[in-house]
Amino acid sequence: MESSSSAPQVITCKGAVAWGAGEALVMEEVEVSPPQPLEIRIKVVSTSICCSDLAAWKHHTIFPRIFGHEASGVVESVGQGVTEFKEGDHVLTVFIGECMSCKMCKSGKSTICQVLGLEKKGLMHSDQKTRFMVKGKPVYHYCAVSSFSEYTVVHSGCAVKISPHVPLEKVCLLSCGVAAGLGAAWNVADISKGSTVVIFGLGTVGLSVVQGAKLRGASRIIGVDNNPRKCENAKAFGITEVVDPNSCKEPIAQVIKGITDGGADFCFECVGDSDMLTNALESCCDGWGVTVALGVPRVKPKISAHYSLFLRGRTLKGSIFGGWKPKSDLPSLVEKYMNKEIQIDDYITHNLPFDEINKAFNLMAEGKCLRCVIHMPR
Ligand code: CXF
Ligand code: ZN
């Protein structure tokens, strides 16, 4: 197609580029390509740092790269064939898209789209290329979002339109962490009133499970974490008891079984530690105990569990985005936030301007924050 004078051009803006694993991000002049067919270019307004950004920054080998996948922003331009969005629309990004037509999307049972599912190579789904250039070099994407840049390009299936009345600087947390935890409690475990729930890992995801459990009327919500700061902080979110495994004489599963008359109804692993997942499975009860894996493991992804746990009626389930269909279901969560049926604000312990993003990485790495929201220049 011939380009017209109104066709989107390359934008040069600031982006926080990771040049190597664990190296401080460098604020660079990034050239952001126009959106290609079915893509949109977004002016990022707010973005927060999730443990996955941190883990990938420390352990991945794909560099240079622009991280960030919890974000909100405003559509700057749209590529050919995009009918769902127009310039000026407010959006949330999602790291798993929904193409709406593959077997998974049509099944109504899965949230892992076959076309726009988890992108691992740092490239755009459509043409396996990047939309970022720095000093003449292509820069890789992260999780199909790359929000640590003033502008980014995403597939239109990886964004959700939201009302302009919604505070973008808060709801960016629904792009990943808070939605993942609430969904694990509601969609995956389906916690029932009066249940006993144990949550391993009291970061934003774990504390979102806590919120979900509380809203379902769980009577005991037991948190497990070896960071005393996180244990203390969790009380404000509705935890009824905390256990620090470091201060226990017995293995954690034994401690949990001891205080729950043989095991909890529901356990959630929110850290991504395979040994912790084994502990979680051992901590739920025979007969109907359900353990949900939602932490993302980096180092030892294989799990081990005694076969008899399953023979005795326990169930192991998992989810990557709380079992939500990212595009179809997120608007209802945004609405719940606007109606004050769920809360997000208390997970935001820090706010920083974009040029201080390295401080935010350090806070996260040191376990000193829940979510630090990065505010892009207006
Ligand atoms: C993760 C899920 C697993 C791969 C990286 C991104 N999602 C959110 O943190
Ligand atoms: Zn995340």
XYZ file of C-alpha atoms and ligand atoms in Angstrom:
388
model
C 0.000 0.000 0.000
C 1.239 3.514 -0.792
C 2.126 5.539 2.258
C 0.258 8.793 2.653
C 1.494 11.862 4.528
C -0.756 10.939 7.464
C 0.698 7.440 7.765
C 2.438 6.927 11.110
C 6.169 7.660 11.042
C 9.037 6.383 13.185
C 8.939 7.997 16.639
C 12.150 8.696 18.517
C 11.632 8.634 22.267
C 13.233 7.568 25.535
C 13.405 3.875 26.342
C 15.088 2.047 29.233
C 17.285 -0.496 27.498
C 18.787 -3.534 29.220
C 22.049 -4.209 27.370
C 22.999 -7.287 29.373
C 21.782 -9.571 32.150
C 21.597 -7.742 35.467
C 23.152 -4.552 34.057
C 21.559 -1.249 35.018
C 19.062 -0.091 32.388
C 20.287 2.729 30.169
C 17.983 5.538 29.050
C 18.451 5.573 25.271
C 16.972 7.350 22.279
C 14.831 4.568 20.836
C 13.365 4.566 17.344
C 9.918 3.011 17.492
C 8.549 1.776 14.146
C 5.026 2.543 13.027
C 2.530 -0.188 13.897
C 2.324 -2.922 11.261
C -0.961 -4.555 10.177
C -3.151 -5.412 13.173
C -0.783 -3.640 15.569
C -1.162 -0.473 17.590
C 1.423 1.994 18.858
C 0.832 3.105 22.432
C 2.058 6.120 24.378
C 2.756 4.464 27.702
C 1.337 6.409 30.667
C 2.096 4.120 33.631
C 3.897 0.838 34.016
C 4.945 -1.222 36.993
C 7.677 -3.754 37.562
C 6.729 -7.377 38.067
C 8.945 -10.200 39.365
C 9.038 -11.645 35.854
C 10.713 -8.506 34.499
C 13.273 -8.784 37.234
C 13.872 -12.498 36.716
C 14.198 -12.153 32.948
C 16.554 -9.188 33.355
C 18.732 -11.278 35.685
C 18.599 -14.645 33.945
C 17.642 -14.335 30.276
C 20.099 -14.197 27.407
C 18.105 -12.109 24.909
C 19.630 -8.602 24.849
C 19.478 -5.679 24.196
C 15.922 -5.650 25.392
C 13.154 -3.398 26.640
C 11.320 -5.007 29.549
C 7.948 -4.126 31.088
C 4.593 -5.887 30.756
C 2.231 -4.308 33.304
C 1.140 -1.119 31.609
C -1.518 1.351 30.657
C -1.442 4.014 27.995
C -3.104 5.831 25.125
C -3.228 4.642 21.523
C -1.030 6.916 19.385
C -1.626 5.238 16.030
C -3.053 2.056 14.570
C -1.814 -0.263 11.821
C -3.692 -1.430 8.783
C -6.749 -3.546 9.502
C -7.195 -2.407 13.104
C -10.853 -1.601 13.672
C -11.095 -2.123 17.414
C -8.886 0.814 18.437
C -8.396 4.386 17.339
C -5.976 7.149 18.263
C -6.689 8.441 21.768
C -8.217 5.226 23.147
C -7.113 4.315 26.656
C -5.740 0.798 26.951
C -4.246 -1.816 29.224
C -1.629 -4.117 27.744
C -1.792 -7.884 28.185
C 1.156 -10.261 27.908
C -0.981 -13.074 26.525
C -3.239 -11.941 23.733
C -6.503 -13.280 22.465
C -6.852 -13.792 18.730
C -10.478 -14.878 19.271
C -10.338 -17.502 16.543
C -7.855 -20.259 17.465
C -8.881 -23.541 19.083
C -7.905 -22.261 22.551
C -9.701 -18.913 22.258
C -12.834 -20.538 20.830
C -12.860 -23.311 23.446
C -14.009 -20.956 26.171
C -11.902 -23.153 28.442
C -8.354 -21.925 27.894
C -6.675 -18.572 28.288
C -3.555 -19.509 26.350
C -4.092 -18.316 22.792
C -2.304 -20.399 20.153
C -1.499 -17.318 18.073
C -0.793 -14.621 20.661
C 0.275 -16.836 23.556
C 3.385 -16.292 25.597
C 6.029 -14.689 23.344
C 9.501 -15.845 24.383
C 11.860 -14.694 21.650
C 11.454 -10.947 22.111
C 9.923 -10.518 18.651
C 6.560 -9.421 17.324
C 4.095 -12.279 16.806
C 3.244 -11.283 13.246
C 6.630 -11.126 11.493
C 9.212 -12.244 14.065
C 10.898 -8.829 13.929
C 11.339 -6.061 16.468
C 9.848 -2.563 16.356
C 12.681 -0.924 18.326
C 16.066 0.304 17.102
C 18.819 1.903 19.163
C 21.993 3.189 17.531
C 21.159 1.164 14.426
C 20.691 -2.089 16.393
C 17.405 -3.948 16.822
C 16.258 -4.112 20.427
C 14.169 -7.066 21.581
C 10.718 -6.896 23.122
C 9.555 -8.570 26.336
C 6.316 -10.502 26.728
C 4.886 -8.804 23.614
C 4.549 -5.542 25.579
C 7.880 -3.749 26.373
C 6.414 -0.896 28.339
C 9.661 0.567 29.686
C 9.650 2.919 26.714
C 7.676 6.103 26.172
C 6.127 4.462 23.101
C 5.699 0.795 22.302
C 4.079 -1.312 19.604
C 1.851 -4.260 20.497
C -0.445 -6.572 18.570
C -4.006 -5.285 18.838
C -4.847 -8.650 20.415
C -2.528 -7.762 23.312
C -4.393 -4.632 24.409
C -7.734 -3.997 26.068
C -9.722 -0.815 25.635
C -10.802 0.851 28.889
C -12.887 3.894 29.716
C -11.045 7.245 29.766
C -12.405 7.766 33.296
C -10.306 4.933 34.706
C -7.073 6.053 36.469
C -4.338 4.653 34.246
C -1.712 4.997 36.980
C -3.578 2.463 39.150
C -5.122 -0.060 36.788
C -1.813 -0.918 35.137
C -1.513 -3.463 37.982
C -4.387 -5.404 36.426
C -2.170 -6.137 33.421
C -0.480 -8.890 35.402
C 0.057 -9.223 39.167
C -3.243 -8.293 40.776
C -5.347 -9.973 38.082
C -3.221 -13.129 38.280
C -3.787 -13.447 42.037
C -7.499 -12.647 42.035
C -8.090 -15.013 39.137
C -6.187 -17.847 40.806
C -8.458 -17.492 43.847
C -11.713 -17.148 41.916
C -11.372 -18.861 38.536
C -8.790 -21.554 39.186
C -9.337 -22.589 42.820
C -12.893 -21.271 43.120
C -12.459 -20.710 46.870
C -15.623 -21.273 48.854
C -16.905 -19.495 51.970
C -15.422 -20.691 55.237
C -12.351 -22.275 53.607
C -8.866 -22.471 55.000
C -6.377 -21.046 52.519
C -2.579 -21.030 52.617
C -0.579 -18.650 50.452
C 3.113 -19.266 49.877
C 4.809 -15.981 48.935
C 3.407 -12.635 50.071
C 4.350 -10.340 47.212
C 1.749 -8.617 45.044
C 0.528 -11.854 43.457
C 0.201 -13.658 46.810
C -1.522 -10.669 48.398
C -3.943 -10.568 45.493
C -4.824 -14.183 46.221
C -5.353 -12.989 49.814
C -7.784 -10.332 48.582
C -9.587 -12.890 46.416
C -9.830 -15.348 49.330
C -11.138 -12.663 51.673
C -13.797 -11.595 49.190
C -14.912 -15.226 48.873
C -15.352 -15.405 52.649
C -12.430 -17.700 53.514
C -12.281 -17.991 57.283
C -8.556 -18.644 57.659
C -5.990 -17.087 55.326
C -2.534 -18.233 56.326
C 0.479 -16.547 54.717
C 3.903 -18.166 54.414
C 6.968 -16.051 53.686
C 10.512 -15.875 55.003
C 10.699 -12.092 54.616
C 9.537 -10.590 57.962
C 8.712 -7.293 56.218
C 6.332 -9.114 53.851
C 4.744 -11.059 56.723
C 4.081 -7.853 58.651
C 2.765 -6.009 55.638
C 0.394 -8.865 54.711
C -1.744 -8.311 57.805
C -3.266 -5.186 56.264
C -4.484 -7.279 53.301
C -6.548 -9.713 55.327
C -4.104 -12.438 56.288
C -5.316 -14.071 59.488
C -2.031 -15.802 60.421
C 1.541 -15.730 59.125
C 4.185 -18.417 59.272
C 7.858 -17.723 58.633
C 9.399 -21.094 57.660
C 12.782 -19.890 58.940
C 11.452 -19.682 62.453
C 9.811 -23.143 62.403
C 11.481 -26.207 63.873
C 9.505 -28.609 61.682
C 9.161 -28.666 57.873
C 6.584 -26.119 56.747
C 4.066 -28.703 55.486
C 4.047 -30.345 58.894
C 3.497 -26.985 60.560
C 0.578 -26.199 58.243
C -0.970 -29.635 58.694
C -0.618 -29.209 62.447
C -2.528 -25.938 62.550
C -5.183 -26.921 60.000
C -6.327 -30.316 61.288
C -4.519 -32.273 58.574
C -4.220 -29.749 55.756
C -5.741 -26.694 54.125
C -8.596 -26.632 51.627
C -6.563 -24.501 49.226
C -2.841 -23.776 48.844
C -1.277 -21.294 46.416
C 2.361 -21.202 45.339
C 3.109 -17.618 44.299
C 6.913 -17.645 44.299
C 7.921 -19.948 41.461
C 9.959 -22.281 43.646
C 9.438 -25.928 42.803
C 10.321 -27.113 46.317
C 7.772 -24.642 47.661
C 5.189 -26.142 45.302
C 5.917 -29.568 46.782
C 5.438 -28.020 50.236
C 2.145 -26.502 49.110
C 0.866 -29.835 47.791
C 1.869 -31.517 51.019
C 0.079 -28.784 52.984
C -3.369 -29.246 51.462
C -5.770 -31.815 52.791
C -6.612 -35.270 51.507
C -9.954 -35.722 49.811
C -10.511 -32.291 48.323
C -7.337 -30.211 48.857
C -6.438 -28.086 45.852
C -3.025 -26.553 45.226
C -2.660 -23.838 42.615
C 0.732 -23.086 41.040
C 1.010 -19.510 39.843
C 4.585 -18.479 40.601
C 6.917 -18.649 37.597
C 10.017 -20.796 38.223
C 13.383 -19.634 36.881
C 15.836 -22.210 38.048
C 14.324 -25.629 38.754
C 11.130 -25.992 36.764
C 10.550 -29.706 37.440
C 8.459 -30.563 40.451
C 8.457 -33.620 42.609
C 5.550 -34.958 44.602
C 4.624 -38.277 46.093
C 2.184 -40.126 43.833
C 0.041 -41.022 46.817
C -0.908 -37.368 47.358
C -3.017 -37.598 44.193
C -4.350 -41.038 45.017
C -5.571 -39.524 48.264
C -7.631 -37.014 46.352
C -5.504 -33.881 46.154
C -5.498 -31.785 42.989
C -2.715 -29.712 41.478
C -3.759 -26.897 39.167
C -1.957 -23.983 37.597
C -2.518 -20.719 35.813
C -0.469 -18.012 34.186
C -2.938 -15.138 34.218
C -5.400 -16.262 36.835
C -7.455 -18.141 34.281
C -8.756 -14.866 32.856
C -9.298 -14.526 29.132
C -7.097 -11.456 28.880
C -9.127 -9.335 26.484
C -12.592 -10.635 27.227
C -12.361 -10.660 31.015
C -10.166 -7.696 31.987
C -12.867 -5.047 31.479
C -14.963 -6.693 34.208
C -12.051 -6.439 36.644
C -11.549 -2.775 35.761
C -15.241 -2.241 36.433
C -14.958 -3.974 39.798
C -12.136 -1.605 40.689
C -14.172 1.429 39.652
C -17.111 0.136 41.744
C -14.752 -0.351 44.702
C -15.462 -4.092 44.733
C -11.729 -4.804 44.541
C -8.829 -2.658 45.628
C -5.560 -2.031 43.799
C -4.134 1.110 45.383
C -2.601 -0.575 48.452
C -0.330 -2.704 46.283
C 1.349 0.476 45.042
C 3.969 1.086 47.694
C 6.167 3.325 45.539
C 5.847 5.746 42.637
C 8.829 6.929 40.588
C 9.419 8.947 37.429
C 10.624 7.001 34.377
C 14.196 8.241 34.623
C 14.492 6.605 38.055
C 13.516 3.152 36.818
C 16.753 1.587 38.077
C 15.750 2.552 41.622
C 12.506 0.672 41.069
C 14.409 -2.426 39.900
C 16.557 -2.259 43.023
C 13.556 -1.890 45.328
C 11.992 -4.954 43.731
C 15.227 -6.952 43.830
C 15.672 -6.159 47.526
C 12.073 -7.171 48.338
C 11.394 -3.635 49.600
C 8.309 -2.888 47.568
C 5.131 -4.509 46.368
C 4.541 -2.550 43.179
C 6.494 0.521 42.163
C 4.578 2.397 39.482
C 6.719 4.183 36.921
C 5.170 7.382 35.605
C 6.114 8.315 32.053
C 6.692 11.961 31.157
C 3.392 13.507 30.012
C 4.966 -14.182 33.150
C 4.461 -15.512 32.837
C 5.564 -16.432 32.455
C 6.489 -15.860 31.480
C 6.903 -14.484 31.749
C 5.782 -13.599 32.113
N 3.878 -13.392 33.433
C 3.820 -12.440 34.297
O 4.574 -12.110 35.135
Zn 4.043 -10.037 35.483
